[in-house]
Amino acid sequence: MKFTRICTLFAVAALMCTPLGSTPTYAQENLETQTKVDKFYNLYKKEEQVLCGYQPGRAEQARAAIPQNWEIIEDYTDGNFFVCKRPAEMKRESIANLVSTPSIRYVEPNAIISLDPPDAEKQAAQSKQGAHHPYHKPYQCKPNDPKMDQLWGMKNIHAPQAWCCVQNSNVIVAVIDTGVDYKHEDLAKNIWTNTGEIPGDGIDNDNNGFIDDVHGYDFVNNDGDPMDDNDHGTHVAGTIGAVGNNGKGVVGVNWCAQIMAVKFLNKNGSGFLSDAIKAIAYARENGAWVLNNSWGGGGYYQAMADEITRVEKAHLLFVAAAGNWGLNTDRFRHFPSSYLHPNIISVASINRWDRLSYFSNYGKYSVDIAAPGSSILSTLPGNRYGRLSGTSMATPHVAGAAALLWCHPDYRCSSWKVIKKKLMCNARPLDSLKGKCLTEGTLDISFLCPPCHCSCHQHYHWNCHKHYHCHDYDCYHQNHGHHLCR
């Protein structure tokens, strides 16, 4: 027995001293492939559609690697991936060959993405007709919109003071959502119009790849009519840019923002990952500066990460809801708000008492800032108004503020980095947000119009002289990179 053990030890030692050849590398590659196959079976076996991402310029090699019994539904060349429909039964060997093909970057489910849990409050009210006023009248600090006094969020972020100094805007904000009621009495004049398109002629007049996309596009039904059939997107749009001082309804953070309606979520509030990517790409390619993303779900997907990278390279701001699960996203990631891209602003929700909303996700490093999100009054389809709650409602406050900041004379030529830094560095600190987000504060845009420049600041009682330094923010980014802990 002792002799056997000694021989075994010598054999092991001899094996350890053997020069390394190709065999270990081959084994390692097999192990990597096996891991990918196991992941595919464990996570994606219920998904009927799959995204096969390929290396740029290698679409044909990737196409040849796709199993013959898979149907290629679409080749999305802008994102370098195929949308495939797979059979119910899959051979493990076929998956192994696919994921180990050099031209294939990833194989992911075409996951279902949706709105976060149902909004905590929904109280619709019919609109009241008001007198018509000329569009884009000179700004007043308090607009004549009849429901202004019910907009606690606007007062909380000190929007009325900012309105004194910021006038006119052609900043396009894309509402990537369930669509927008672009005919709404309090939105119609602020809806983006594609001037290169002739409505209803069935022709892609501007050659952007989309027919009759006059006010945006519907990726659910693949047509140029992004009308909202859910309420959510119209509500978001109203907070961003409902027409101000028109004697009707409510007012948005930016009275004159141009709302681009990009629909990828259906009437039930759900949609495919591939459609979300195409919706973001549409906004990126058609002039949006700010992208509002009041939705989430699923996990980390390389296809989505690639698209947000393209958004970053296009110098656009990606504002995303932190989620409504009441979770610490430093530990439990929420996407798309938890992607690592520096052009993302992840937004939590506070209530009217300056406390974190009970439903809101939070995270000292994974969430950037908070904004009003509980019981927010805004527009609803059919010239209605109503209240909804969620980080979905907090996010458009930040998106609207970014658009407002971008049309301030001092920031019209600024990059998204400057816009984001200004919004975060001027967040109003709250004890209730300590350890809950990076800024430990909530959105405050009073810095856009100091009292010395505001003719009507005497109507409000704000401490507008206080300056919020951002040394900690800068130090964190300098020492650790941007959002390493996302």
Short mmCIF file of C-alpha atoms in Angstrom, two decimals:
data_model
loop_
_atom_site.label_atom_id
_atom_site.label_comp_id
_atom_site.label_asym_id
_atom_site.label_seq_id
_atom_site.Cartn_x
_atom_site.Cartn_y
_atom_site.Cartn_z
CA MET A 1 0.00 0.00 0.00
CA LYS A 2 2.82 2.36 0.93
CA PHE A 3 4.66 1.50 -2.29
CA THR A 4 1.54 2.22 -4.33
CA ARG A 5 1.12 5.65 -2.74
CA ILE A 6 4.76 6.54 -3.43
CA CYS A 7 4.42 5.51 -7.06
CA THR A 8 1.28 7.56 -7.36
CA LEU A 9 3.02 10.63 -5.97
CA PHE A 10 5.90 10.21 -8.44
CA ALA A 11 3.40 9.87 -11.27
CA VAL A 12 1.61 13.05 -10.25
CA ALA A 13 4.91 14.89 -9.90
CA ALA A 14 6.01 13.70 -13.32
CA LEU A 15 2.72 14.83 -14.79
CA MET A 16 3.08 18.28 -13.18
CA CYS A 17 6.54 18.61 -14.69
CA THR A 18 5.33 17.74 -18.18
CA PRO A 19 5.68 20.75 -20.55
CA LEU A 20 2.40 22.47 -21.20
CA GLY A 21 1.05 21.79 -24.65
CA SER A 22 -2.24 22.34 -26.40
CA THR A 23 -4.25 19.88 -24.34
CA PRO A 24 -4.96 22.12 -21.29
CA THR A 25 -6.01 24.99 -23.57
CA TYR A 26 -8.37 22.64 -25.41
CA ALA A 27 -9.81 21.46 -22.10
CA GLN A 28 -10.27 25.04 -20.93
CA GLU A 29 -12.11 25.94 -24.11
CA ASN A 30 -14.38 22.94 -23.65
CA LEU A 31 -15.08 23.96 -20.07
CA GLU A 32 -15.93 27.50 -21.19
CA THR A 33 -18.22 26.16 -23.88
CA GLN A 34 -19.84 23.80 -21.42
CA THR A 35 -20.52 26.69 -19.04
CA LYS A 36 -22.15 28.71 -21.81
CA VAL A 37 -24.30 25.76 -22.86
CA ASP A 38 -25.38 25.10 -19.27
CA LYS A 39 -26.29 28.77 -18.89
CA PHE A 40 -28.30 28.66 -22.08
CA TYR A 41 -30.27 25.63 -20.97
CA ASN A 42 -30.84 26.86 -17.43
CA LEU A 43 -31.82 30.44 -18.22
CA TYR A 44 -33.12 30.53 -21.75
CA LYS A 45 -34.90 27.22 -22.27
CA LYS A 46 -38.32 28.89 -21.96
CA GLU A 47 -37.57 31.65 -24.46
CA GLU A 48 -38.89 31.04 -27.96
CA GLN A 49 -36.77 33.80 -29.49
CA VAL A 50 -33.01 34.14 -29.16
CA LEU A 51 -30.58 36.92 -30.04
CA CYS A 52 -27.37 35.75 -31.68
CA GLY A 53 -24.85 38.58 -31.59
CA TYR A 54 -22.05 38.46 -34.13
CA GLN A 55 -18.70 40.14 -34.60
CA PRO A 56 -18.86 43.27 -36.82
CA GLY A 57 -18.40 42.33 -40.44
CA ARG A 58 -18.87 38.61 -39.82
CA ALA A 59 -22.60 38.26 -40.30
CA GLU A 60 -22.34 35.57 -42.98
CA GLN A 61 -20.02 33.37 -40.92
CA ALA A 62 -22.38 33.75 -37.98
CA ARG A 63 -25.39 32.95 -40.14
CA ALA A 64 -23.72 29.73 -41.27
CA ALA A 65 -23.17 28.71 -37.63
CA ILE A 66 -26.82 29.00 -36.66
CA PRO A 67 -28.52 25.58 -36.51
CA GLN A 68 -30.51 24.80 -39.64
CA ASN A 69 -33.72 24.19 -37.71
CA TRP A 70 -33.60 27.71 -36.24
CA GLU A 71 -35.56 30.39 -38.10
CA ILE A 72 -33.77 33.72 -38.58
CA ILE A 73 -36.58 36.25 -38.14
CA GLU A 74 -34.46 39.38 -38.55
CA ASP A 75 -30.91 40.48 -39.16
CA TYR A 76 -30.57 43.69 -37.14
CA THR A 77 -27.41 45.01 -38.72
CA ASP A 78 -27.27 48.20 -36.62
CA GLY A 79 -26.92 46.07 -33.51
CA ASN A 80 -24.99 43.20 -35.12
CA PHE A 81 -27.37 40.45 -34.06
CA PHE A 82 -29.88 37.99 -35.49
CA VAL A 83 -33.31 37.52 -33.96
CA CYS A 84 -33.93 33.77 -34.18
CA LYS A 85 -36.87 31.51 -33.41
CA ARG A 86 -35.61 28.23 -32.06
CA PRO A 87 -37.40 24.87 -31.97
CA ALA A 88 -38.89 23.52 -28.77
CA GLU A 89 -36.30 20.75 -28.64
CA MET A 90 -32.64 21.70 -28.96
CA LYS A 91 -29.65 19.44 -29.31
CA ARG A 92 -26.89 20.20 -26.86
CA GLU A 93 -24.32 19.65 -29.58
CA SER A 94 -25.91 22.36 -31.74
CA ILE A 95 -25.79 24.90 -28.90
CA ALA A 96 -22.17 23.97 -28.13
CA ASN A 97 -21.15 24.50 -31.76
CA LEU A 98 -22.97 27.84 -31.85
CA VAL A 99 -21.54 29.39 -28.68
CA SER A 100 -18.00 28.24 -29.53
CA THR A 101 -18.04 29.77 -33.02
CA PRO A 102 -15.53 32.70 -33.18
CA SER A 103 -17.90 34.90 -35.18
CA ILE A 104 -20.60 34.61 -32.46
CA ARG A 105 -20.21 37.15 -29.62
CA TYR A 106 -23.18 36.07 -27.49
CA VAL A 107 -26.38 34.04 -27.49
CA GLU A 108 -29.10 35.59 -25.33
CA PRO A 109 -32.86 35.32 -24.93
CA ASN A 110 -35.04 37.87 -26.66
CA ALA A 111 -36.33 38.53 -23.18
CA ILE A 112 -39.65 40.11 -22.28
CA ILE A 113 -39.12 43.55 -20.77
CA SER A 114 -41.91 45.33 -18.94
CA LEU A 115 -42.96 48.15 -16.73
CA ASP A 116 -42.07 47.62 -13.08
CA PRO A 117 -44.80 46.39 -10.67
CA PRO A 118 -48.18 48.10 -11.15
CA ASP A 119 -48.17 51.73 -10.13
CA ALA A 120 -49.19 52.21 -6.54
CA GLU A 121 -51.84 54.77 -7.31
CA LYS A 122 -53.95 55.55 -10.34
CA GLN A 123 -56.65 58.17 -10.09
CA ALA A 124 -57.77 59.47 -13.45
CA ALA A 125 -59.72 62.69 -13.72
CA GLN A 126 -61.39 64.16 -16.76
CA SER A 127 -59.83 67.32 -18.12
CA LYS A 128 -61.36 70.74 -17.80
CA GLN A 129 -61.50 72.89 -20.87
CA GLY A 130 -59.70 76.19 -20.61
CA ALA A 131 -59.18 79.29 -22.69
CA HIS A 132 -56.69 78.98 -25.51
CA HIS A 133 -53.49 80.96 -25.17
CA PRO A 134 -50.82 81.66 -27.78
CA TYR A 135 -48.02 79.11 -27.78
CA HIS A 136 -44.71 79.92 -26.07
CA LYS A 137 -45.78 83.05 -24.28
CA PRO A 138 -43.06 84.81 -22.26
CA TYR A 139 -42.25 82.78 -19.17
CA GLN A 140 -43.87 83.54 -15.86
CA CYS A 141 -42.73 81.96 -12.63
CA LYS A 142 -46.15 80.53 -11.94
CA PRO A 143 -47.97 79.38 -15.09
CA ASN A 144 -51.74 79.68 -15.45
CA ASP A 145 -52.31 75.94 -15.86
CA PRO A 146 -55.28 75.18 -13.56
CA LYS A 147 -53.76 72.06 -11.96
CA MET A 148 -50.41 73.67 -11.19
CA ASP A 149 -51.11 73.79 -7.45
CA GLN A 150 -51.53 70.00 -7.44
CA LEU A 151 -48.06 69.42 -8.92
CA TRP A 152 -46.16 68.97 -5.68
CA GLY A 153 -43.23 67.50 -7.62
CA MET A 154 -42.64 70.70 -9.59
CA LYS A 155 -42.49 72.72 -6.39
CA ASN A 156 -40.28 70.13 -4.73
CA ILE A 157 -37.61 70.39 -7.43
CA HIS A 158 -38.00 74.20 -7.46
CA ALA A 159 -39.01 74.23 -11.11
CA PRO A 160 -41.01 77.50 -10.88
CA GLN A 161 -37.82 79.38 -10.05
CA ALA A 162 -35.91 77.81 -12.94
CA TRP A 163 -38.74 78.74 -15.31
CA CYS A 164 -37.99 82.41 -14.71
CA CYS A 165 -34.66 82.17 -16.51
CA VAL A 166 -35.00 79.40 -19.07
CA GLN A 167 -37.04 80.15 -22.18
CA ASN A 168 -37.73 78.27 -25.41
CA SER A 169 -36.28 74.91 -26.28
CA ASN A 170 -35.88 72.61 -29.22
CA VAL A 171 -34.34 69.85 -27.13
CA ILE A 172 -35.82 66.50 -28.17
CA VAL A 173 -36.65 64.06 -25.38
CA ALA A 174 -37.46 60.50 -26.44
CA VAL A 175 -40.12 58.80 -24.35
CA ILE A 176 -39.25 55.12 -24.85
CA ASP A 177 -42.35 53.53 -23.43
CA THR A 178 -45.91 52.44 -24.24
CA GLY A 179 -46.36 55.28 -26.72
CA VAL A 180 -47.69 58.80 -26.24
CA ASP A 181 -51.09 60.33 -26.93
CA TYR A 182 -49.67 62.89 -29.33
CA LYS A 183 -53.13 64.43 -29.80
CA HIS A 184 -53.58 65.28 -26.12
CA GLU A 185 -54.66 68.88 -25.53
CA ASP A 186 -51.75 69.49 -23.16
CA LEU A 187 -49.09 67.70 -25.23
CA ALA A 188 -49.89 68.19 -28.92
CA LYS A 189 -47.95 71.43 -29.33
CA ASN A 190 -44.86 69.90 -27.73
CA ILE A 191 -44.83 66.69 -29.76
CA TRP A 192 -41.78 66.23 -31.97
CA THR A 193 -42.51 66.29 -35.69
CA ASN A 194 -40.31 64.68 -38.29
CA THR A 195 -40.32 67.43 -40.90
CA GLY A 196 -38.76 65.12 -43.47
CA GLU A 197 -41.80 62.87 -43.52
CA ILE A 198 -45.09 63.42 -45.38
CA PRO A 199 -47.90 62.02 -43.20
CA GLY A 200 -49.92 59.14 -44.54
CA ASP A 201 -48.35 58.72 -47.98
CA GLY A 202 -46.90 55.30 -47.20
CA ILE A 203 -43.41 56.38 -48.26
CA ASP A 204 -40.19 56.68 -46.28
CA ASN A 205 -39.66 60.26 -47.44
CA ASP A 206 -36.57 60.98 -45.36
CA ASN A 207 -34.96 57.58 -46.07
CA ASN A 208 -34.38 56.81 -42.40
CA GLY A 209 -35.79 53.30 -42.76
CA PHE A 210 -39.22 54.06 -41.26
CA ILE A 211 -42.44 54.84 -43.13
CA ASP A 212 -44.65 57.72 -41.92
CA ASP A 213 -42.74 58.18 -38.66
CA VAL A 214 -44.12 61.69 -38.20
CA HIS A 215 -44.07 61.77 -34.39
CA GLY A 216 -42.00 58.68 -33.65
CA TYR A 217 -42.41 54.97 -34.25
CA ASP A 218 -44.28 51.93 -32.93
CA PHE A 219 -42.00 48.88 -32.69
CA VAL A 220 -44.80 46.71 -31.32
CA ASN A 221 -46.88 46.93 -34.50
CA ASN A 222 -44.06 48.10 -36.80
CA ASP A 223 -45.80 51.23 -38.02
CA GLY A 224 -45.52 54.99 -37.73
CA ASP A 225 -48.31 55.42 -35.17
CA PRO A 226 -46.86 55.41 -31.63
CA MET A 227 -50.22 56.10 -29.95
CA ASP A 228 -50.37 55.12 -26.29
CA ASP A 229 -52.77 52.28 -25.42
CA ASN A 230 -51.66 51.87 -21.80
CA ASP A 231 -51.56 55.35 -20.08
CA HIS A 232 -47.97 55.00 -18.83
CA GLY A 233 -46.07 56.69 -21.66
CA THR A 234 -48.49 59.63 -21.88
CA HIS A 235 -48.16 60.19 -18.12
CA VAL A 236 -44.36 60.19 -18.42
CA ALA A 237 -44.51 62.61 -21.36
CA GLY A 238 -46.65 65.08 -19.41
CA THR A 239 -44.15 65.32 -16.57
CA ILE A 240 -41.36 65.95 -19.05
CA GLY A 241 -43.05 68.46 -21.31
CA ALA A 242 -46.75 69.22 -20.92
CA VAL A 243 -47.38 72.65 -22.46
CA GLY A 244 -46.98 75.41 -19.89
CA ASN A 245 -49.02 78.57 -19.41
CA ASN A 246 -51.74 77.48 -21.83
CA GLY A 247 -54.62 77.58 -19.35
CA LYS A 248 -55.06 73.81 -19.54
CA GLY A 249 -54.32 70.92 -17.25
CA VAL A 250 -50.78 70.53 -15.97
CA VAL A 251 -47.28 71.68 -16.88
CA GLY A 252 -44.10 69.75 -17.57
CA VAL A 253 -40.63 70.41 -16.16
CA ASN A 254 -39.73 71.76 -19.61
CA TRP A 255 -42.66 73.74 -21.05
CA CYS A 256 -41.32 73.57 -24.57
CA ALA A 257 -39.52 70.23 -24.83
CA GLN A 258 -40.08 68.28 -28.02
CA ILE A 259 -41.48 64.85 -27.10
CA MET A 260 -40.49 62.01 -29.43
CA ALA A 261 -42.85 59.05 -28.98
CA VAL A 262 -41.04 55.71 -29.30
CA LYS A 263 -43.23 52.73 -28.49
CA PHE A 264 -41.89 49.24 -27.75
CA LEU A 265 -44.20 48.23 -24.88
CA ASN A 266 -47.67 46.93 -25.70
CA LYS A 267 -50.99 47.69 -24.03
CA ASN A 268 -50.08 45.32 -21.21
CA GLY A 269 -46.79 47.11 -20.60
CA SER A 270 -44.47 44.42 -21.95
CA GLY A 271 -42.24 44.07 -25.01
CA PHE A 272 -39.26 42.25 -26.47
CA LEU A 273 -35.64 43.08 -25.69
CA SER A 274 -34.96 43.38 -29.43
CA ASP A 275 -37.70 46.00 -29.79
CA ALA A 276 -36.33 47.96 -26.83
CA ILE A 277 -32.94 48.05 -28.53
CA LYS A 278 -34.48 49.20 -31.81
CA ALA A 279 -36.51 51.86 -30.00
CA ILE A 280 -33.39 53.26 -28.33
CA ALA A 281 -31.55 53.19 -31.64
CA TYR A 282 -34.41 55.09 -33.32
CA ALA A 283 -34.17 57.84 -30.72
CA ARG A 284 -30.40 57.94 -31.08
CA GLU A 285 -30.49 58.21 -34.86
CA ASN A 286 -33.31 60.75 -35.13
CA GLY A 287 -32.18 63.67 -33.02
CA ALA A 288 -33.04 62.94 -29.39
CA TRP A 289 -30.75 64.47 -26.77
CA VAL A 290 -32.31 62.84 -23.71
CA LEU A 291 -33.73 59.32 -23.56
CA ASN A 292 -36.33 58.64 -20.85
CA ASN A 293 -36.48 54.96 -19.84
CA SER A 294 -39.22 54.37 -17.26
CA TRP A 295 -39.12 50.58 -17.54
CA GLY A 296 -36.98 47.63 -16.57
CA GLY A 297 -36.69 43.93 -16.12
CA GLY A 298 -34.63 40.88 -16.96
CA GLY A 299 -30.91 40.72 -16.40
CA TYR A 300 -27.73 41.94 -18.01
CA TYR A 301 -27.89 41.54 -21.78
CA GLN A 302 -24.89 42.23 -23.98
CA ALA A 303 -27.12 43.35 -26.83
CA MET A 304 -28.60 46.11 -24.65
CA ALA A 305 -25.19 47.06 -23.25
CA ASP A 306 -23.89 47.45 -26.81
CA GLU A 307 -26.77 49.79 -27.71
CA ILE A 308 -26.26 51.97 -24.64
CA THR A 309 -22.59 52.19 -25.63
CA ARG A 310 -23.70 53.56 -28.99
CA VAL A 311 -25.93 56.04 -27.16
CA GLU A 312 -22.92 57.16 -25.13
CA LYS A 313 -20.79 57.56 -28.25
CA ALA A 314 -23.57 59.69 -29.74
CA HIS A 315 -23.21 62.00 -26.67
CA LEU A 316 -26.76 61.41 -25.41
CA LEU A 317 -28.10 61.14 -21.86
CA PHE A 318 -29.84 57.91 -20.82
CA VAL A 319 -32.16 58.53 -17.84
CA ALA A 320 -33.46 55.31 -16.28
CA ALA A 321 -35.86 54.34 -13.50
CA ALA A 322 -34.17 52.59 -10.57
CA GLY A 323 -37.12 50.20 -10.15
CA ASN A 324 -40.07 49.64 -7.81
CA TRP A 325 -39.06 46.55 -5.84
CA GLY A 326 -37.79 48.28 -2.68
CA LEU A 327 -34.41 46.60 -3.14
CA ASN A 328 -30.79 47.64 -2.70
CA THR A 329 -29.50 47.56 -6.27
CA ASP A 330 -25.91 47.58 -5.07
CA ARG A 331 -26.68 43.93 -4.31
CA PHE A 332 -29.62 43.13 -6.57
CA ARG A 333 -29.11 44.73 -9.96
CA HIS A 334 -31.96 46.36 -11.87
CA PHE A 335 -31.61 46.89 -15.59
CA PRO A 336 -31.23 49.05 -17.59
CA SER A 337 -30.50 51.42 -14.69
CA SER A 338 -27.65 49.23 -13.40
CA TYR A 339 -25.56 49.09 -16.57
CA LEU A 340 -22.10 50.59 -16.04
CA HIS A 341 -22.29 53.27 -18.74
CA PRO A 342 -21.40 56.76 -17.47
CA ASN A 343 -24.15 58.46 -19.49
CA ILE A 344 -26.85 56.73 -17.41
CA ILE A 345 -28.65 58.60 -14.63
CA SER A 346 -30.41 56.11 -12.35
CA VAL A 347 -33.37 57.69 -10.53
CA ALA A 348 -35.03 56.71 -7.25
CA SER A 349 -38.36 58.05 -5.99
CA ILE A 350 -39.25 60.25 -3.03
CA ASN A 351 -42.66 61.22 -1.63
CA ARG A 352 -43.97 64.68 -0.80
CA TRP A 353 -42.38 64.45 2.67
CA ASP A 354 -38.89 64.13 1.19
CA ARG A 355 -38.59 60.48 2.14
CA LEU A 356 -37.67 57.56 -0.08
CA SER A 357 -40.88 56.12 -1.49
CA TYR A 358 -41.69 52.76 0.08
CA PHE A 359 -41.55 51.01 -3.29
CA SER A 360 -38.37 52.62 -4.61
CA ASN A 361 -35.15 50.73 -5.23
CA TYR A 362 -32.05 52.40 -3.82
CA GLY A 363 -28.28 51.96 -3.79
CA LYS A 364 -25.39 54.01 -2.45
CA TYR A 365 -23.42 53.43 -5.64
CA SER A 366 -25.93 52.06 -8.15
CA VAL A 367 -28.52 54.86 -7.93
CA ASP A 368 -27.53 58.43 -8.76
CA ILE A 369 -30.27 60.75 -7.55
CA ALA A 370 -33.88 60.84 -6.36
CA ALA A 371 -36.86 62.82 -7.63
CA PRO A 372 -40.60 63.08 -6.88
CA GLY A 373 -42.37 59.85 -7.80
CA SER A 374 -45.28 59.27 -5.41
CA SER A 375 -48.79 60.34 -6.42
CA ILE A 376 -47.69 62.40 -9.42
CA LEU A 377 -50.39 64.14 -11.43
CA SER A 378 -49.87 64.21 -15.19
CA THR A 379 -51.50 63.66 -18.57
CA LEU A 380 -53.36 60.50 -19.59
CA PRO A 381 -54.69 59.49 -23.03
CA GLY A 382 -57.95 61.02 -24.20
CA ASN A 383 -57.38 64.49 -22.75
CA ARG A 384 -57.49 63.05 -19.23
CA TYR A 385 -55.30 63.65 -16.18
CA GLY A 386 -54.49 61.32 -13.32
CA ARG A 387 -52.04 60.25 -10.64
CA LEU A 388 -49.48 57.47 -10.86
CA SER A 389 -46.65 56.44 -8.54
CA GLY A 390 -43.32 54.81 -9.25
CA THR A 391 -39.71 55.47 -10.15
CA SER A 392 -41.26 55.69 -13.63
CA MET A 393 -42.72 59.00 -12.50
CA ALA A 394 -39.49 60.21 -10.85
CA THR A 395 -37.42 59.57 -13.98
CA PRO A 396 -39.21 62.11 -16.26
CA HIS A 397 -38.61 64.85 -13.68
CA VAL A 398 -34.88 64.29 -14.22
CA ALA A 399 -35.20 63.89 -17.99
CA GLY A 400 -37.21 67.11 -18.21
CA ALA A 401 -34.67 68.89 -16.02
CA ALA A 402 -31.84 67.75 -18.29
CA ALA A 403 -33.68 69.13 -21.31
CA LEU A 404 -34.36 72.38 -19.45
CA LEU A 405 -30.71 72.70 -18.47
CA TRP A 406 -29.61 72.05 -22.05
CA CYS A 407 -31.62 75.04 -23.27
CA HIS A 408 -30.21 77.42 -20.64
CA PRO A 409 -27.92 80.00 -22.29
CA ASP A 410 -24.98 78.86 -20.18
CA TYR A 411 -25.30 75.18 -21.12
CA ARG A 412 -26.57 75.05 -24.68
CA CYS A 413 -23.23 73.80 -25.97
CA SER A 414 -22.47 71.51 -23.04
CA SER A 415 -21.85 67.78 -23.23
CA TRP A 416 -24.00 65.21 -21.45
CA LYS A 417 -21.17 64.96 -18.91
CA VAL A 418 -21.65 68.61 -17.91
CA ILE A 419 -25.45 68.25 -17.80
CA LYS A 420 -25.26 65.16 -15.61
CA LYS A 421 -22.67 66.69 -13.32
CA LYS A 422 -24.72 69.87 -12.86
CA LEU A 423 -27.85 67.93 -11.98
CA MET A 424 -26.02 65.69 -9.53
CA CYS A 425 -23.83 68.34 -7.97
CA ASN A 426 -26.84 70.53 -7.26
CA ALA A 427 -28.96 67.77 -5.72
CA ARG A 428 -30.61 68.90 -2.48
CA PRO A 429 -29.21 66.76 0.36
CA LEU A 430 -31.74 64.82 2.42
CA ASP A 431 -31.03 62.94 5.62
CA SER A 432 -33.51 60.31 4.50
CA LEU A 433 -31.34 59.56 1.44
CA LYS A 434 -28.04 59.06 3.25
CA GLY A 435 -26.56 55.83 1.97
CA LYS A 436 -29.46 55.45 -0.48
CA CYS A 437 -27.95 57.01 -3.60
CA LEU A 438 -24.68 58.48 -4.82
CA THR A 439 -25.67 62.13 -4.33
CA GLU A 440 -27.66 61.42 -1.16
CA GLY A 441 -30.05 64.05 -2.47
CA THR A 442 -33.03 64.84 -4.63
CA LEU A 443 -33.35 66.82 -7.84
CA ASP A 444 -33.21 70.61 -7.38
CA ILE A 445 -33.00 72.96 -10.38
CA SER A 446 -33.22 76.26 -8.52
CA PHE A 447 -29.56 76.85 -9.45
CA LEU A 448 -30.70 77.67 -12.99
CA CYS A 449 -32.10 80.99 -11.84
CA PRO A 450 -30.52 82.59 -8.76
CA PRO A 451 -32.73 85.15 -6.95
CA CYS A 452 -30.86 88.11 -8.41
CA HIS A 453 -32.02 87.04 -11.89
CA CYS A 454 -35.57 86.06 -10.98
CA SER A 455 -38.19 88.78 -10.95
CA CYS A 456 -40.73 86.66 -9.11
CA HIS A 457 -38.69 84.78 -6.55
CA GLN A 458 -40.40 86.70 -3.77
CA HIS A 459 -43.49 84.53 -4.29
CA TYR A 460 -41.58 81.52 -3.04
CA HIS A 461 -39.45 80.90 0.02
CA TRP A 462 -36.42 78.94 -1.08
CA ASN A 463 -32.88 79.06 0.22
CA CYS A 464 -31.58 79.74 -3.28
CA HIS A 465 -28.22 81.05 -2.08
CA LYS A 466 -27.06 77.69 -0.80
CA HIS A 467 -24.41 76.14 -3.02
CA TYR A 468 -24.02 72.38 -3.04
CA HIS A 469 -20.40 71.42 -3.62
CA CYS A 470 -19.55 68.31 -5.55
CA HIS A 471 -16.03 67.57 -4.35
CA ASP A 472 -17.06 64.16 -3.00
CA TYR A 473 -18.68 63.31 -6.33
CA ASP A 474 -15.61 64.37 -8.31
CA CYS A 475 -13.28 62.58 -5.89
CA TYR A 476 -15.26 59.36 -6.20
CA HIS A 477 -15.10 59.45 -9.97
CA GLN A 478 -11.43 60.41 -10.05
CA ASN A 479 -10.38 57.63 -7.71
CA HIS A 480 -12.73 54.85 -8.70
CA GLY A 481 -13.95 55.51 -12.21
CA HIS A 482 -17.57 56.10 -13.01
CA HIS A 483 -20.05 53.83 -11.23
CA LEU A 484 -17.69 50.93 -10.70
CA CYS A 485 -20.15 49.55 -8.20
CA ARG A 486 -23.12 49.46 -10.55
#
